[in-house]
Amino acid sequence: MTNPSSRSINSGSLSYLEDLYAQYVSGKGSVPQEWRDYFQSLQNGNGASQTTLPLTNGNGPFPRRSIFNPPSGGGDAGASFQTNAKQNHQIASLQERLDQLIRNYRVRGHILARLDPLGKKNDSPPELDPAFYGFTEEDLDREMSTSWVGGPSTRTLRGIINWLKQTYCRSIGAQFMHIDSLTDRQWLQTRMEETGNRIKLSRDEQVRILSRLVDAVAFEEFIAKKFVGAKSFSLEGAESLIPLLDMAIEKCGNDGAQEIVIGMAHRGRLNVLANIMGKSPRQIFREFDDKDPHLHLGRGDVKYHLGHSRDWITTRGHKVHLSLCFNPSHLEYVNTVALGRLRAKQDRFGDFERQRGVCFLIHGDAAFAGEGVVQETLNLSKLLGYRVGGAIHIVVNNQVGFTTPPNEARSTVYATDIAKMLQSPILHVNGEDPEAVAQCITLALDFRRTFKRDVVIDMYCYRRRGHNEGDEPEFTQPLMYRKIKQRPSVYEGYLEHLLALRGVTREEANEIFDRRRTVLENELAEARRDDYIRCFDHLGGFWGNYHGGPVSEADHPVTGVSAERVASVTRRMTEVPEGFVPHPKAERILASRREMADGTRPFDWGGAEMAAFGTILSEGRRLRITGQDARRGTFSHRHAVLVDYEHGKLHHLLKNIAPEKGQVNIYNSPLSEAGVLGFEYGYSLDCPEGLVIWEAQFGDFMNCAQVIIDQFIASAEDKWDRLSGLVMLLPHGFEGQGPEHSSARIERFLMLAAEDNMQIAQPSTPAQHFHLLRRQAMRAWKKPLIVFTPKSLLRHPACTASMDDLVHGQFEPVIGDTLVDPRKTSRILLCSGRVYYDLIERREQQGRNDIAIVRLEEFHPFPFSHLQAALAPFEDHIPVVWVQDEPKNMGAWPYLRMNFGQTIADRFVLHGVTRAASASPATGSARCHRLEQEALLAEAFAET
């Protein structure tokens, strides 16, 4: 006889068995033979005294349940079976309701967690009330099975509810049920439920937490007393951040991490600098006193924007290098900068498992919810070109913005709800419970290490002194600050906890505090000495061979390459694996590049650019290129990565070049500008020996990344002494494509140009582009490079370069006109970029051999000497006319007027031919564009 008890049935099957058995007894209906035999056996008393079946539901296995107890002999077996089946059906129903209650504690328990140090509580959701499921007071002491959740196999319902509250409703509220992966959810459930979501700490660990709280509190109290009214963006109310970071660094180092990059906002930065980053307090105090103004003439930044680096030795002897990023007041924009820095470090060390480096991003609650770059940051988390193995996000939740409460600042319940877009846990924690904070950071780091994903810790705290020390918070939050004034510090609360546990004595605690105060007093005395010598945070390590400074200190490497190497590299970049089928048009491009390598065809823009990339890689340098269409190129000129026309496989042509030498990565980016440009800027900070490029889909798309340009790229050397060799490729050209696809806003970059802070160029030939890129990769003088690249010139028949141009040439900041006789010249047209080809064509059409055309290829640093040399052959007082496509209030014309006024090179009167001043960069009508362009050229060539 087949025993159906070995089968698995779902939780609704008990009532089905009742019906099936009734059909068997009545003789009505169709009962499967195996069940008929089984029921007959039970009626005859031949079955087991208790039959069990494994029951399952969608939430996991139920324990094996008794279905019925067959009679031991005599009596009405059918009635006994029905009675016992009904009882067991009731048991299954109880179990199913219990499962729903447990699941809802996992989903919604965070609502009841005691997160707010100021005592605010939420109403209990009905689904967390046992009565919602029909449980009565009598049921609370009923034994229920909990064998599927770890721990004891049975507990009372009362015990289960207490256990759920301990795990999900104390000082930690966990959101993790939005994660799709069952494996991930079960990992988190097990870690939290087996421990009640608490960490066991030794006495030494508890004393260390207390000591770190002393460091945090003593520092803030000292600053408040010694520098009354000075802005410090105090950490008071959120001091648990210091032991959190301390424990995090220790754990990361002991788990094998060698690099930690931290990005954070203002609040608590000085405390972190002193107590985590190891910056000397005397240097911080000297900055408060502002005794060295001569060191900051025209440069420098406020102290709570500064970064720092140090080596940290863990208690087990492991060394970790810490880097706290410099950060402007656009707080959240440092996020992707920090991620880019870490990715560069990981790539440098070959850490492709993303385990030897960790990124901590410390946010404010209002900024995390309010700034769009946060979403851009989160979106990079799992993308191939940007992932770092997961970042740890720590939200210092002050529960208020500058003066704005949460109900006026966001439309979500939590400041962290945006993070639900990731398959990552969000841990809300009461910042006044340092041991709960310790549990969160431990859990977060273990989850990151296991699953290589972001984790968010939302640390609820408060801001004791308002937005800054000069602000009066009671103007706008009187009730909140009435409560804050009554709160003891986190240190005092934790000390009382340890005293109650007899883990420390009051005398020991006082000794720790007194010792810290003495250190700070000594540091202040040293800072105020007349012979104080300031320690500068100079660039070191792999930046040791690079420098910034004025252009007069720039090196000029030879960028030409032998014809043999250009040909070899170019040819190798046309090779595809056997069986790989390129798109027919892509195959024609490869064929044309083979001809370039053979010297039978001149190099077009794409060919020269790829030759530059290939030769850079062949020299052992790193190359990283990203952008929204970087692999193919927006205008289909690059084709660095091919897609098999038949099978969709990828082939990276640049990886054909010396794979044992240079490391190449080229990625299509997400539809993001600010986040991705910030990432590439950060990458460039830790990759001075390579070429790091961000390419805009259209040049004007950089509008969306203006904060990164203003606050980092243009000003970082001036503010923070940080160097970068980042390249921005911005397609630019007025070609009748409308206002949004014409201008990369040359004028904005020129407005920011000063003190040789960046290089701004608009090369007009493929050879110029080739040498410009190679110069950037080879130079020891590191500055960001902004390149206005063409669109229509990518295939212009006159815009080509010979092999000789790549071999013997170099980048020329100014290209003079050698085709005209200077003695017969009546006018000099000075221009840049695409318009040069329009001017050349018009000159040929009109036969105007009396007009010279000089190209300005680099705007900043402005090449005065090169321009003078290009104009030297011409007689004095010949009019020089600047010709540009852009309106009068845009482009380079305002910059030239500012630098030269009415004359140029002290010998020539300077005029301008431009479109009329306009609020919009360009017209959206192609026909109107042609009319405007015709008028522009007519004016440029008009008889005087």
XYZ file of C-alpha atoms in Angstrom, residues 445-686:
242
model
C 29.758 45.523 7.488
C 29.103 41.786 7.564
C 26.210 42.167 5.115
C 28.353 44.297 2.794
C 31.194 41.813 2.914
C 28.877 38.875 2.244
C 26.683 40.384 -0.482
C 28.829 43.302 -1.797
C 25.971 45.776 -1.527
C 25.237 49.113 0.106
C 23.797 49.336 3.614
C 22.142 52.377 5.193
C 22.351 53.209 8.899
C 19.889 55.931 9.888
C 21.154 57.160 13.264
C 18.465 59.187 15.030
C 19.896 61.949 17.181
C 19.460 65.708 17.540
C 21.372 68.933 17.027
C 22.056 70.517 20.395
C 23.225 73.923 19.185
C 21.231 74.616 16.057
C 22.491 74.690 12.482
C 25.636 76.505 13.603
C 26.861 77.977 16.838
C 25.629 81.456 15.954
C 22.103 80.298 15.145
C 19.127 80.461 17.521
C 17.166 77.231 16.950
C 14.331 78.172 19.325
C 13.107 80.718 16.779
C 11.710 77.864 14.728
C 11.792 74.732 16.936
C 11.013 75.927 20.483
C 9.384 72.683 21.633
C 12.140 70.482 20.263
C 14.874 72.553 21.872
C 13.098 72.648 25.181
C 13.450 68.870 25.218
C 17.043 68.991 23.968
C 18.089 71.264 26.835
C 16.852 68.653 29.285
C 18.796 65.808 27.681
C 22.061 64.572 29.196
C 24.849 63.840 26.723
C 25.154 60.420 25.122
C 28.280 59.930 27.216
C 26.420 60.520 30.493
C 23.639 58.153 29.490
C 26.055 55.388 28.530
C 28.093 55.922 31.668
C 24.975 55.377 33.805
C 24.332 52.185 31.855
C 27.842 50.875 32.572
C 27.671 51.931 36.189
C 24.472 49.936 36.574
C 26.211 46.912 35.039
C 29.249 47.567 37.244
C 31.356 47.538 34.108
C 33.149 50.712 35.085
C 33.465 52.971 38.100
C 32.776 56.678 38.304
C 36.429 57.256 39.195
C 37.638 55.464 36.060
C 35.300 57.529 33.921
C 36.396 60.797 35.502
C 40.019 59.860 34.958
C 39.373 59.242 31.253
C 37.639 62.615 30.936
C 40.320 64.534 32.840
C 43.073 62.981 30.774
C 41.381 64.065 27.551
C 40.834 67.622 28.778
C 44.514 67.873 29.693
C 45.549 66.798 26.188
C 43.321 69.462 24.625
C 44.657 72.179 26.958
C 48.228 71.274 26.000
C 47.332 71.304 22.313
C 45.809 74.771 22.604
C 48.906 76.062 24.374
C 51.082 74.720 21.550
C 48.807 76.263 18.908
C 49.180 79.709 20.451
C 52.968 79.701 20.682
C 54.694 82.445 18.729
C 57.091 79.951 17.162
C 54.327 77.607 16.001
C 55.187 75.921 12.695
C 52.221 74.860 10.622
C 52.214 71.340 9.208
C 51.033 71.300 5.621
C 49.153 68.371 4.139
C 51.399 67.976 1.100
C 50.722 65.509 -1.661
C 52.659 62.315 -1.227
C 52.606 58.643 -2.155
C 51.868 58.100 -5.815
C 51.384 61.877 -6.214
C 55.019 62.432 -5.286
C 56.139 62.834 -8.911
C 53.371 65.265 -9.905
C 52.751 68.909 -9.211
C 50.447 71.826 -9.917
C 51.236 75.510 -9.730
C 51.582 78.093 -12.519
C 51.912 77.141 -16.166
C 55.465 78.426 -16.111
C 56.315 75.260 -14.150
C 54.608 72.959 -16.655
C 56.621 70.289 -18.439
C 56.343 69.738 -22.185
C 56.808 66.058 -22.976
C 57.427 64.840 -26.501
C 54.092 63.474 -27.621
C 55.056 62.248 -31.079
C 55.167 58.500 -31.619
C 57.106 56.503 -34.165
C 55.270 55.599 -37.335
C 55.879 51.922 -36.641
C 54.180 52.090 -33.256
C 51.244 54.170 -34.495
C 50.740 51.698 -37.333
C 51.076 48.644 -35.091
C 48.688 49.983 -32.451
C 46.130 51.120 -35.007
C 46.250 47.808 -36.817
C 45.788 45.827 -33.613
C 42.704 47.908 -32.823
C 41.051 46.578 -35.991
C 41.446 42.902 -35.087
C 38.438 40.891 -33.968
C 38.261 37.304 -32.700
C 37.646 34.494 -35.146
C 33.922 34.119 -35.739
C 33.109 37.624 -34.485
C 30.813 39.459 -36.907
C 30.966 43.272 -36.697
C 28.108 45.405 -37.957
C 28.667 46.040 -41.699
C 29.153 49.777 -41.102
C 31.528 49.083 -38.219
C 33.494 46.734 -40.479
C 33.909 49.571 -42.991
C 35.292 51.754 -40.186
C 37.754 49.006 -39.240
C 38.784 48.674 -42.863
C 39.395 52.413 -43.146
C 41.555 52.298 -39.998
C 43.631 49.523 -41.512
C 44.282 51.886 -44.400
C 45.264 54.598 -41.901
C 47.733 52.173 -40.342
C 49.138 51.402 -43.790
C 49.517 55.097 -44.589
C 47.119 54.971 -47.545
C 44.407 57.014 -45.854
C 44.708 60.075 -43.579
C 43.536 59.776 -39.994
C 40.063 61.083 -39.242
C 39.087 62.241 -35.742
C 38.064 58.808 -34.470
C 41.137 57.125 -35.888
C 43.530 59.667 -34.352
C 41.745 59.514 -31.021
C 41.934 55.720 -30.891
C 45.605 55.914 -31.864
C 46.176 58.253 -28.923
C 44.399 55.846 -26.560
C 46.271 52.853 -27.938
C 49.714 54.416 -27.682
C 48.986 55.590 -24.145
C 48.084 52.026 -23.171
C 51.147 50.628 -24.932
C 53.282 52.784 -22.645
C 51.829 51.075 -19.569
C 49.473 53.857 -18.520
C 45.953 53.376 -17.208
C 43.029 54.536 -19.320
C 39.458 54.998 -18.119
C 36.705 56.502 -20.275
C 33.048 56.827 -19.307
C 30.041 58.645 -20.687
C 26.510 57.979 -21.772
C 27.632 56.528 -25.126
C 31.369 56.381 -24.587
C 31.987 52.955 -26.106
C 30.598 53.780 -29.516
C 30.680 57.565 -29.224
C 27.486 59.646 -29.433
C 28.243 60.478 -33.047
C 29.415 56.977 -33.933
C 33.044 57.984 -34.390
C 34.871 55.900 -31.770
C 33.698 52.276 -31.860
C 36.093 51.258 -29.094
C 33.777 48.377 -28.211
C 32.068 46.357 -30.920
C 28.905 44.287 -30.654
C 28.695 41.031 -32.613
C 26.062 41.541 -35.276
C 24.861 37.937 -35.005
C 25.226 37.027 -31.322
C 25.407 40.309 -29.395
C 28.765 39.559 -27.781
C 31.126 42.421 -26.964
C 34.701 42.881 -28.116
C 36.897 45.622 -26.606
C 39.304 46.765 -29.302
C 41.484 48.689 -26.850
C 42.143 45.488 -24.908
C 44.117 44.251 -27.906
C 46.838 46.714 -26.917
C 49.531 45.425 -24.575
C 47.182 43.792 -22.039
C 50.207 43.019 -19.864
C 50.951 46.748 -19.552
C 48.201 49.340 -19.546
C 44.873 48.808 -17.841
C 41.875 49.989 -19.870
C 38.266 50.450 -18.805
C 35.642 52.044 -21.005
C 32.026 52.101 -19.865
C 28.738 53.510 -20.993
C 27.482 55.487 -18.031
C 23.932 55.800 -16.701
C 21.931 58.856 -17.744
C 23.616 60.957 -15.107
C 25.966 63.905 -15.291
C 26.602 65.209 -11.773
C 27.013 61.793 -10.197
C 29.154 60.304 -12.950
C 31.370 63.374 -13.391
C 31.879 63.442 -9.620
C 32.867 59.765 -9.729
C 35.405 60.345 -12.507
C 36.818 63.375 -10.724
C 37.237 61.244 -7.604
C 38.857 58.506 -9.682
C 41.342 61.011 -11.102
C 42.389 62.028 -7.573
C 43.858 58.557 -7.101
